[in-house]
Short mmCIF file of C-alpha atoms in Angstrom, two decimals:
data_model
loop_
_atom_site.label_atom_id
_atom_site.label_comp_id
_atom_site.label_asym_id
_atom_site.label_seq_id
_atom_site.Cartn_x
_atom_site.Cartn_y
_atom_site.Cartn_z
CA UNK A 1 -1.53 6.43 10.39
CA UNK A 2 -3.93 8.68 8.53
CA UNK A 3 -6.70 11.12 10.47
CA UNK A 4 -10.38 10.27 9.45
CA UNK A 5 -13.85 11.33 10.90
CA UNK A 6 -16.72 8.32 11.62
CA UNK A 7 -19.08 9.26 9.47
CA UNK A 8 -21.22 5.99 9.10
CA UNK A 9 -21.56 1.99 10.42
CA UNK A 10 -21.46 -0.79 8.34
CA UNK A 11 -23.62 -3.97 9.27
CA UNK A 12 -22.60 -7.51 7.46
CA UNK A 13 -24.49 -10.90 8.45
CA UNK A 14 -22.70 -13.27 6.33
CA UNK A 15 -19.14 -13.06 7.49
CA UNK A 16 -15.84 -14.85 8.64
CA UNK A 17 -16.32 -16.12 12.11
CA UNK A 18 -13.15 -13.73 13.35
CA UNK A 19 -15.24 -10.63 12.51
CA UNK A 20 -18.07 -11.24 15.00
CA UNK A 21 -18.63 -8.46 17.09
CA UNK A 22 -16.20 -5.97 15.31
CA UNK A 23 -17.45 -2.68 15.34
CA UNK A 24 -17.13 -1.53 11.79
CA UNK A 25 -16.81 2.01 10.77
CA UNK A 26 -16.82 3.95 7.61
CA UNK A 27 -13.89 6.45 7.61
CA UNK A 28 -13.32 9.89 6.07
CA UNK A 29 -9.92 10.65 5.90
CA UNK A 30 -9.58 14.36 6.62
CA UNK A 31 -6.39 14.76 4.17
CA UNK A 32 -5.70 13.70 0.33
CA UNK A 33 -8.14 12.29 -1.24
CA UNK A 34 -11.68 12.89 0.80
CA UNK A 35 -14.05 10.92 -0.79
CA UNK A 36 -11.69 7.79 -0.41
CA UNK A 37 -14.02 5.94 2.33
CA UNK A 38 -12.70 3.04 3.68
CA UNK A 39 -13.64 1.07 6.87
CA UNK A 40 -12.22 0.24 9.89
CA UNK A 41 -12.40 -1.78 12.97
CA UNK A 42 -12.55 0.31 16.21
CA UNK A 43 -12.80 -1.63 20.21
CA UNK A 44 -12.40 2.13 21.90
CA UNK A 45 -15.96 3.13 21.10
CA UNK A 46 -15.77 6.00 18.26
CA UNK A 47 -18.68 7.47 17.73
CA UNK A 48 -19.66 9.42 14.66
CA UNK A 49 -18.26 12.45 14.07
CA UNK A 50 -15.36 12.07 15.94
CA UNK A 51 -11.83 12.15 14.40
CA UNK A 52 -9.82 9.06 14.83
CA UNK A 53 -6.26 7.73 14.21
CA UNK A 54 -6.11 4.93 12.17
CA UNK A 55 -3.55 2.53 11.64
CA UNK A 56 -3.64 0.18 8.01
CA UNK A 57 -2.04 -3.39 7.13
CA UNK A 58 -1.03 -6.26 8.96
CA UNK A 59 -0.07 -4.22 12.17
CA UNK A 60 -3.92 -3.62 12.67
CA UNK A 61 -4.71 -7.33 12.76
CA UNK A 62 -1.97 -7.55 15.78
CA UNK A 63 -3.99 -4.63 17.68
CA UNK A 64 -6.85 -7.47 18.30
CA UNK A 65 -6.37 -10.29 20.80
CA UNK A 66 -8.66 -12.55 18.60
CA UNK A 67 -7.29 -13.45 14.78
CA UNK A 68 -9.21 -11.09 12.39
CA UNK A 69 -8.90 -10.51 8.78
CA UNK A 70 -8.84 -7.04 9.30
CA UNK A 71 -6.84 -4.13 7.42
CA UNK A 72 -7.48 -1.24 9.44
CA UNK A 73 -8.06 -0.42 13.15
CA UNK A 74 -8.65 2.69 15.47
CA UNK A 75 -5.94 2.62 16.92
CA UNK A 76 -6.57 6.45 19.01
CA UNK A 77 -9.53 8.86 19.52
CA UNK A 78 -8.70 12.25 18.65
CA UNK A 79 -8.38 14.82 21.18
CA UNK A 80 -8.72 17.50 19.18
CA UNK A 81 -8.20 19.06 15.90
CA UNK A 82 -4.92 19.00 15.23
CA UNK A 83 -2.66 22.22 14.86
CA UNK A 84 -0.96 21.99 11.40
CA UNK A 85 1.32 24.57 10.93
CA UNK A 86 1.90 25.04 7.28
CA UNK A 87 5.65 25.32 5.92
CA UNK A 88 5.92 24.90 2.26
CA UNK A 89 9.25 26.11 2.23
CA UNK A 90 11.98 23.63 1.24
CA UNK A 91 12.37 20.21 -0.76
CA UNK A 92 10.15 20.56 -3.56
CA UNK A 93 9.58 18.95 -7.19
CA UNK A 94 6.89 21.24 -8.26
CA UNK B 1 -11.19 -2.38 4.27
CA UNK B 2 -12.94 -0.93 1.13
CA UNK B 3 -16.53 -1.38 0.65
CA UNK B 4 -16.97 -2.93 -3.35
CA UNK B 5 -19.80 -4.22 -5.34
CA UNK B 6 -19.03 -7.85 -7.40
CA UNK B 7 -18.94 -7.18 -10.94
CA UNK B 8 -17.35 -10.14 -12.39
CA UNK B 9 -15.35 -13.06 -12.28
CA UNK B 10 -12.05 -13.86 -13.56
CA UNK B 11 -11.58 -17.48 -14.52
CA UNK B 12 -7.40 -18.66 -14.41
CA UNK B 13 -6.51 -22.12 -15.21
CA UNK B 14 -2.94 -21.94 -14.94
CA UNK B 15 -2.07 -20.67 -11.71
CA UNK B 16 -0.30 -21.83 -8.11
CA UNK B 17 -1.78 -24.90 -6.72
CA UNK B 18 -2.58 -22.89 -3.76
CA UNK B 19 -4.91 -20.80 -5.88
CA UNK B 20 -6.95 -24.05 -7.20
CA UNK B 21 -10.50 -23.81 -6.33
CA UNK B 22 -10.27 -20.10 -5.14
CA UNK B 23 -13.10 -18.33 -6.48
CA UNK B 24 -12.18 -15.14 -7.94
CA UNK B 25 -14.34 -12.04 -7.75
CA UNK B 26 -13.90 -8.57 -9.79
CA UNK B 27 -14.50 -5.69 -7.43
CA UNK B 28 -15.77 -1.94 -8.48
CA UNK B 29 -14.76 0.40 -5.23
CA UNK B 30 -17.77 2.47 -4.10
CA UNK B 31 -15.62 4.94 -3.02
CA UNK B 32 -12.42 7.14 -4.50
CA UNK B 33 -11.40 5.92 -7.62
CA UNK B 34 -14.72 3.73 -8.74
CA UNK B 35 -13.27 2.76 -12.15
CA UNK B 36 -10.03 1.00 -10.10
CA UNK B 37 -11.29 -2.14 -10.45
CA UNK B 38 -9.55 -5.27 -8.23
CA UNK B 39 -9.53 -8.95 -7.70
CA UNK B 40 -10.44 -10.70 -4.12
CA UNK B 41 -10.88 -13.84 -3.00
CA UNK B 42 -14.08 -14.94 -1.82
CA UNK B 43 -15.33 -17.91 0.46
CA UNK B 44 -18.55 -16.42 1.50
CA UNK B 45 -20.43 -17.07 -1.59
CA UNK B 46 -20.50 -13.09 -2.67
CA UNK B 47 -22.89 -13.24 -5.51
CA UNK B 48 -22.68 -10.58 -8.55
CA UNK B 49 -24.24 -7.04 -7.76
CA UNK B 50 -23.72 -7.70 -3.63
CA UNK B 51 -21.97 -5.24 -1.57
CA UNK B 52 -18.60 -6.60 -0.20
CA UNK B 53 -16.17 -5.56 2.61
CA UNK B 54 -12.67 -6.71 1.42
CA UNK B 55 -9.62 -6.36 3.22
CA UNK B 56 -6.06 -5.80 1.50
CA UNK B 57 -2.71 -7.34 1.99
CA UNK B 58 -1.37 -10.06 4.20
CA UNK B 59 -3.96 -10.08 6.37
CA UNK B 60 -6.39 -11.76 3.80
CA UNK B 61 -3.81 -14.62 3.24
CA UNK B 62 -4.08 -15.49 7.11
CA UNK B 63 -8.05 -15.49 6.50
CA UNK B 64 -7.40 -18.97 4.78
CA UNK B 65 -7.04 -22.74 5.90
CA UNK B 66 -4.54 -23.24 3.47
CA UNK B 67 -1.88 -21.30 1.61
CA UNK B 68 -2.75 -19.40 -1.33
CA UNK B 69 -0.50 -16.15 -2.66
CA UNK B 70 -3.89 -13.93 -2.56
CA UNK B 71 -3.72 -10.39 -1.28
CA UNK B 72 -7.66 -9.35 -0.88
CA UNK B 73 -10.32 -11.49 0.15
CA UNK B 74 -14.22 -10.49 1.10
CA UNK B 75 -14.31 -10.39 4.69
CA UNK B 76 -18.13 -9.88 4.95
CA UNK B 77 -21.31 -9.22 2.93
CA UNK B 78 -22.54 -5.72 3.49
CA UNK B 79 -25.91 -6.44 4.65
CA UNK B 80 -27.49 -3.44 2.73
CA UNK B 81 -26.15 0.43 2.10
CA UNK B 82 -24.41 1.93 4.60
CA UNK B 83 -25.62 5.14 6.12
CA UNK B 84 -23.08 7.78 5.34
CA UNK B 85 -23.35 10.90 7.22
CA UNK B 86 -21.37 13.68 5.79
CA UNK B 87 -20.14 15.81 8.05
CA UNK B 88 -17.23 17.67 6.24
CA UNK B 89 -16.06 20.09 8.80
CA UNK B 90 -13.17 19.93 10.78
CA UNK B 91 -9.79 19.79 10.01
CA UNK B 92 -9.03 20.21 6.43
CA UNK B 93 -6.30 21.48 4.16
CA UNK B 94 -8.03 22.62 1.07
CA UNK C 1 -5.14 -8.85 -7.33
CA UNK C 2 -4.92 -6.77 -9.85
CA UNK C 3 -5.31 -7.86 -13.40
CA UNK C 4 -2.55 -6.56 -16.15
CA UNK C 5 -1.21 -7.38 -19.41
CA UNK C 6 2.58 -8.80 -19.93
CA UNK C 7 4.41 -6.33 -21.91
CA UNK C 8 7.64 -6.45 -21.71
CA UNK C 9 10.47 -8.11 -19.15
CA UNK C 10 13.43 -6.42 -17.21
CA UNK C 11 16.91 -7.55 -17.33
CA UNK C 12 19.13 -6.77 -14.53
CA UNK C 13 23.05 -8.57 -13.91
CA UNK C 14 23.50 -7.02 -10.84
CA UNK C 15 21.20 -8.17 -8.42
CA UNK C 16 20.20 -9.76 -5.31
CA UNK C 17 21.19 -13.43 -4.71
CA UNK C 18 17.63 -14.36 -4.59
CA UNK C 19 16.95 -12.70 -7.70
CA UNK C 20 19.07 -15.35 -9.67
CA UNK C 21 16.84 -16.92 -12.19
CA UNK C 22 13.76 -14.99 -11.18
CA UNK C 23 12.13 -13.80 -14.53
CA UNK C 24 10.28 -9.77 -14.12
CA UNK C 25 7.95 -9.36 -16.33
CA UNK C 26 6.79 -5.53 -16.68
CA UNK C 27 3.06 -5.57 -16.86
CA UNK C 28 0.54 -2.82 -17.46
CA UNK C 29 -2.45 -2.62 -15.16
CA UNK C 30 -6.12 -3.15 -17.18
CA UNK C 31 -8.26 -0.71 -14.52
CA UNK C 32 -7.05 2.44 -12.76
CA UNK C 33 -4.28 3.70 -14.18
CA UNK C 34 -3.00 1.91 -17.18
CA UNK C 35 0.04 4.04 -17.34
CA UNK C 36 1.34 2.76 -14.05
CA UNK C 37 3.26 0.25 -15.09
CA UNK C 38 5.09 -2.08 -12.34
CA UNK C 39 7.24 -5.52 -12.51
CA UNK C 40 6.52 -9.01 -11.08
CA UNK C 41 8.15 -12.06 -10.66
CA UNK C 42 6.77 -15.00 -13.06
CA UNK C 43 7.02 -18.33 -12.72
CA UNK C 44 4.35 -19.87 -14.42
CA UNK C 45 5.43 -18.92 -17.95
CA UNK C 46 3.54 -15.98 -18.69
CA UNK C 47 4.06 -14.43 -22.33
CA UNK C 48 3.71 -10.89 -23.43
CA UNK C 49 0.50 -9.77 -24.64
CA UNK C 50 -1.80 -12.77 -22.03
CA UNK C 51 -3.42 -11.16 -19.80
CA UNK C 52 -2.16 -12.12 -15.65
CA UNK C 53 -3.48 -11.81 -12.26
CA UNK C 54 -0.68 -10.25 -10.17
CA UNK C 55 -0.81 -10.54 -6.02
CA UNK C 56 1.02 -7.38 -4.72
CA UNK C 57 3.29 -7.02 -0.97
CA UNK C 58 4.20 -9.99 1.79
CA UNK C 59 2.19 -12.39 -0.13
CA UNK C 60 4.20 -12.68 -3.28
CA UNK C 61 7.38 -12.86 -0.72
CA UNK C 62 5.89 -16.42 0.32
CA UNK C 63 4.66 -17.75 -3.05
CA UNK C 64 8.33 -18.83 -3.67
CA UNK C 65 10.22 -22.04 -2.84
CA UNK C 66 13.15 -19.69 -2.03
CA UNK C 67 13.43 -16.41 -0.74
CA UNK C 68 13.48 -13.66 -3.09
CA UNK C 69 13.21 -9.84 -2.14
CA UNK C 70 9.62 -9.51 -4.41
CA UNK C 71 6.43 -7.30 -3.97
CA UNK C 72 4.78 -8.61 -6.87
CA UNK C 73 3.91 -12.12 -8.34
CA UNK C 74 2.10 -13.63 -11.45
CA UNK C 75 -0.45 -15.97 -9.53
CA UNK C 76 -2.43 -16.99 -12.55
CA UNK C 77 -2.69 -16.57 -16.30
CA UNK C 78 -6.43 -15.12 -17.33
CA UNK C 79 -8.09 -17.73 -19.81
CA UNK C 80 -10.13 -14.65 -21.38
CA UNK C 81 -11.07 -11.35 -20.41
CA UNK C 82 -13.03 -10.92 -17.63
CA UNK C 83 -16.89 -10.37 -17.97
CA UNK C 84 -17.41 -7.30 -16.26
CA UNK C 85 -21.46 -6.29 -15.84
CA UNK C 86 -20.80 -2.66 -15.01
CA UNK C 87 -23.74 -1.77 -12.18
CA UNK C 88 -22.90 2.01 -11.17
CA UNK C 89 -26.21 1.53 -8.74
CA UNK C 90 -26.06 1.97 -5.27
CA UNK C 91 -23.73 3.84 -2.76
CA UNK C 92 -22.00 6.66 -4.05
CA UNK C 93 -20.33 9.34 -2.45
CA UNK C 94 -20.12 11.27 -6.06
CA UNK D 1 10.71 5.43 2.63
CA UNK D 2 9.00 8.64 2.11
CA UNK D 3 10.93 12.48 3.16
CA UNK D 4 8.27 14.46 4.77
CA UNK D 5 8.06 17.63 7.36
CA UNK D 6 7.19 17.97 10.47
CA UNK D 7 3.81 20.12 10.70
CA UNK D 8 2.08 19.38 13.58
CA UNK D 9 1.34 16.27 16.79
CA UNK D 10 -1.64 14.70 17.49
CA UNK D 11 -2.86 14.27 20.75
CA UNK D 12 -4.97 11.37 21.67
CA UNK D 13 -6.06 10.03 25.37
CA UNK D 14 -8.11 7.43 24.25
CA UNK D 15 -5.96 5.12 22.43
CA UNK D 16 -4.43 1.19 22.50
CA UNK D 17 -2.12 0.66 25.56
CA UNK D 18 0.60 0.50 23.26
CA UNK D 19 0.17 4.06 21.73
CA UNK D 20 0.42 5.44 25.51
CA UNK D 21 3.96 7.68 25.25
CA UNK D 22 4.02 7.17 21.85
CA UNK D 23 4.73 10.83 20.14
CA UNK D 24 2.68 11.23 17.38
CA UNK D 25 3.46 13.81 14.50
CA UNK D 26 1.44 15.14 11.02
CA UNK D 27 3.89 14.63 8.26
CA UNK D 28 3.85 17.08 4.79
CA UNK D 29 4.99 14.73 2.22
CA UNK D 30 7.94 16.71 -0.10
CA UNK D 31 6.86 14.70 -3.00
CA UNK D 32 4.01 13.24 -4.52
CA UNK D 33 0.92 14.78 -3.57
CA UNK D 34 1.66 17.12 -0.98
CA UNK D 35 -1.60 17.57 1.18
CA UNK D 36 -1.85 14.22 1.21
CA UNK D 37 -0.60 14.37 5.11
CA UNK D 38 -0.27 11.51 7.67
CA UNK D 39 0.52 10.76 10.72
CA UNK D 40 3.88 9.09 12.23
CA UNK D 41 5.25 7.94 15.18
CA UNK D 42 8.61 9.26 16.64
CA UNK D 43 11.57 7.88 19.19
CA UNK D 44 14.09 10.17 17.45
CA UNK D 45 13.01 14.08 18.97
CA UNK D 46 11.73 15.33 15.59
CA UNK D 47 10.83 19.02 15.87
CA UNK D 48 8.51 20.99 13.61
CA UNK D 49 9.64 22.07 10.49
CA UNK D 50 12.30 19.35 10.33
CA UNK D 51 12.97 16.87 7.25
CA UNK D 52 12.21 13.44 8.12
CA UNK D 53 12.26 9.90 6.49
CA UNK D 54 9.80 7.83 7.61
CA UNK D 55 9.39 3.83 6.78
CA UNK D 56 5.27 2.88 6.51
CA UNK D 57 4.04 -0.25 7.19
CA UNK D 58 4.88 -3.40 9.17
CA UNK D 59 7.64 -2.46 9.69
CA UNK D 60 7.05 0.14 11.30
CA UNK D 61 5.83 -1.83 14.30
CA UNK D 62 9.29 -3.87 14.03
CA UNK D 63 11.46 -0.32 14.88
CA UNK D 64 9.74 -0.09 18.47
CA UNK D 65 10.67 -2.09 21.37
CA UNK D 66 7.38 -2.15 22.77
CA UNK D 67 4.24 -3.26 20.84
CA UNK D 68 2.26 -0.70 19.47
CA UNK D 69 0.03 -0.82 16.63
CA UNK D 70 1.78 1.78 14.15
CA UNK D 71 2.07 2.09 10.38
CA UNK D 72 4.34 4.91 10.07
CA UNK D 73 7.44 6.05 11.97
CA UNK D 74 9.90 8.59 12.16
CA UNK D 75 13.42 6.31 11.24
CA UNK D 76 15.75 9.18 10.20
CA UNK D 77 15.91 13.41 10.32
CA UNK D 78 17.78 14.53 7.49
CA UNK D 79 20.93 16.48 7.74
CA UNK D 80 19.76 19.12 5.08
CA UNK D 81 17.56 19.07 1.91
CA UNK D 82 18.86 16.41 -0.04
CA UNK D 83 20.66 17.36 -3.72
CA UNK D 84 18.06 16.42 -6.11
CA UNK D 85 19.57 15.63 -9.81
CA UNK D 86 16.31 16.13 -12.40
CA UNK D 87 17.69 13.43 -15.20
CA UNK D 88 14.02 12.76 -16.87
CA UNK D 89 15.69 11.19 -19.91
CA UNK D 90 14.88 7.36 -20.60
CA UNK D 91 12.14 5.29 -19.78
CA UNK D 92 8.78 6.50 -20.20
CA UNK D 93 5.44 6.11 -21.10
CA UNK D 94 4.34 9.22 -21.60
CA UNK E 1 8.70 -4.02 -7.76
CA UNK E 2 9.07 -0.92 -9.32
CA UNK E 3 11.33 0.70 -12.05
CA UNK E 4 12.77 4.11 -11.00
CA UNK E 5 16.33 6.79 -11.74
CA UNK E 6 18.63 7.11 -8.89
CA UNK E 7 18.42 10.79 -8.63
CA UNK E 8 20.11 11.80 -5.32
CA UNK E 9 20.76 10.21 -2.49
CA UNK E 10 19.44 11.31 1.25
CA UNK E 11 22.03 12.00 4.23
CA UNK E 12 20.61 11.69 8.13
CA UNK E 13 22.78 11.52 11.12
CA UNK E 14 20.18 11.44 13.78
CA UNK E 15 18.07 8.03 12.76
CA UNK E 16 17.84 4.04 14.39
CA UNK E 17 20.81 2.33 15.24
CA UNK E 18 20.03 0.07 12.22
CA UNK E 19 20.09 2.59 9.77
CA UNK E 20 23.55 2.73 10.07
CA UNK E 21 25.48 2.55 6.82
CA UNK E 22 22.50 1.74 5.56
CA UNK E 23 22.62 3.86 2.11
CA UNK E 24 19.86 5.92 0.94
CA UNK E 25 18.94 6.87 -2.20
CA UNK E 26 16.01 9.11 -3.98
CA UNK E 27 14.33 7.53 -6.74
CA UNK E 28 12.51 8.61 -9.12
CA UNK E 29 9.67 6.82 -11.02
CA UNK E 30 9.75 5.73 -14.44
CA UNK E 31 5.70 4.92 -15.00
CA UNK E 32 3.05 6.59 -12.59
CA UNK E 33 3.29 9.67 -11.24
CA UNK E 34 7.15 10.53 -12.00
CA UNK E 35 7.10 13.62 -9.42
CA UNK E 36 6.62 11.04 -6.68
CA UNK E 37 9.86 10.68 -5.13
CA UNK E 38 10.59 8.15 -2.51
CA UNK E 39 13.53 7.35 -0.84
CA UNK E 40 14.88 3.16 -0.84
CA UNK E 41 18.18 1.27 0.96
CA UNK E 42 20.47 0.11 -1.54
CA UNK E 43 22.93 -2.12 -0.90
CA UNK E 44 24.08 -3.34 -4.64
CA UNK E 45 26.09 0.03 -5.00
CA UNK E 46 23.55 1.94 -7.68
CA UNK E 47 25.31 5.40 -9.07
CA UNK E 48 23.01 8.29 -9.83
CA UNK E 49 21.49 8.08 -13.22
CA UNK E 50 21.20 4.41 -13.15
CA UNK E 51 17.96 2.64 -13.32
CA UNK E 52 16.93 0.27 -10.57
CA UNK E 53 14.66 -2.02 -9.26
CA UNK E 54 12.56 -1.68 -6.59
CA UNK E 55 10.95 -3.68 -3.94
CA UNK E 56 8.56 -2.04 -1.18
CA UNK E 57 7.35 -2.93 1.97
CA UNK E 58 8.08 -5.74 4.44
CA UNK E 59 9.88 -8.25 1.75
CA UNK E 60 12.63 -4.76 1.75
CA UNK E 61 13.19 -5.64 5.63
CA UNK E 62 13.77 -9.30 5.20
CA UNK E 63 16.69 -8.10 2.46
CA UNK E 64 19.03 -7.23 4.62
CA UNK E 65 21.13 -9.25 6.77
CA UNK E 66 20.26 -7.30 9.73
CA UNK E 67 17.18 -5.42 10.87
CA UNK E 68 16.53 -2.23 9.56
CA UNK E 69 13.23 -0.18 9.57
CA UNK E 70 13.18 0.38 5.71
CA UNK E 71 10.49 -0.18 3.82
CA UNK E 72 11.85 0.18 0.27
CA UNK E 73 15.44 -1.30 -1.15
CA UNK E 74 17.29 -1.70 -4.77
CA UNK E 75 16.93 -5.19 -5.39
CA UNK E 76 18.26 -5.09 -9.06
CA UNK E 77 20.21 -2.47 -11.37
CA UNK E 78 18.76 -2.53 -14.83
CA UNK E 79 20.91 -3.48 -17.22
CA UNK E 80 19.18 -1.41 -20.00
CA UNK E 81 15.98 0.20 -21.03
CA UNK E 82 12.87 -2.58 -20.78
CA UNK E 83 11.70 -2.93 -23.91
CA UNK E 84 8.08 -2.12 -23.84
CA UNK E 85 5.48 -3.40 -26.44
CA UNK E 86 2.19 -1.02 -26.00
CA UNK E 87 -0.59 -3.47 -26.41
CA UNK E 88 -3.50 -1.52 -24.96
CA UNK E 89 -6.26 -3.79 -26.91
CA UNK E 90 -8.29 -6.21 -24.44
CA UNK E 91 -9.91 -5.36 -20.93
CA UNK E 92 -10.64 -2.11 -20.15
CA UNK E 93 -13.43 -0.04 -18.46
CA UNK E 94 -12.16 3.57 -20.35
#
């Protein structure tokens, strides 16, 4: 799963009948590559700003009752930041 | 799903028969890497310059009536730009 | 999909049973980047240099009559490049 | 399967029934691009700091008895920092 | 699939019941980003040094004869070096 913060909505008219009343958010993941945006469904009601768990692939299309050709869900709301505790030590390449 | 604009078409005429009559769409991601450029399916009749939400991977095979070995399809037509509101604090590890 | 040229193929004795008879054609990807080379299975007679449309994961799995352990599939042969009508326009997070 | 290390748990309350009891830890890839961090589920008692393999993807969901809608788990700790042998000779593109 | 050098191999005591004997080795990528390690089941009895074939996600699962949470196996040992024909003329948005 990767950590991302709602930071937008995307509305679509024209699409297939299994995405009718999916909430659609954009996504920015919090680690790698920031500006990588993607979107994801969300049923627990995430509203912007808030950091969300996300899970990608065909597991996120089992998270809905109804088929959707979805690629990537919220699967959990965020409590709070998470503590990272940074350990660099060890198996390295670099 | 990854938000993409239609830039092209690719035209195939030998290919699986599951693939006959699928119409092929070049996609330029508006987000991260803009120049990695992709092929979905499309059924929604995405025209050249629209925004399109596309979803990745087994998923967009099930979006089908028949089988075809795809692995992205447009989901939706992004109705018009999506408001992005950056909010880039919070967790980070830059 | 991803579109790549054919240029080169992989031989390998020891193998999977599946694998018997499956050719691998290493193929270099036209966007993103080129020097990420990867192999897929071919079965529509793809030659080096033509340029292929290549469906990545689960998907290629199922494009077979038998099982074979792939990720990666030629699904069609490109009849001529692509037109691409670059259109940078619209959402950007650059 | 990717080796990664244990840096931190995220805590969710609002989340699918199926995450409920689910442990959820930030993973430090040892390769690749390091802060490129995600998140993985875990059965096996990982503790912080510790080397762990984790499988992504579908089956992911396929390790748990339960259903939950994960991408990533936790599948093995690793005994000790595994003997890396640099042989760069051969194939390459660059 | 991918191409990569069996370049150690990864021991873990504590891990799923189907991991079992279930061998484990690091490879390293021959095109891409060579510092990207990941980790694959290998079952065709690759030595270190040897080049290998590489299939990822679910397809690795459906490999083996019983269930395993892996997401990446050997599927072929190379018998020699591909031979590579650098054709970069054609489609490209560089």
């Amino acid at each position: 799963m990767v950590i991302g913060r709602v930071i937008g909505r995307v509305v679509s008219t024209r699409k297939y009948e299994g995405m009718q009343g999916v909430k659609l958010l954009v996504i920015e993941p919090c680690f790698g590559n920031k500006s990588d945006y993607f979107v994801a469904a969300d049923e627990l009601g995430a509203g912007e700003g808030e950091l969300v768990l996300v899970s990608k692939g065909e597991t996120a299309r089992h998270a809905l009752d109804k088929f959707a050709p979805i690629d990537a869900i919220v699967v959990g709301i965020v409590d709070g930041e998470p503590t990272i505790e940074i350990s660099r030590a060890g198996v390295s390449n670099e």
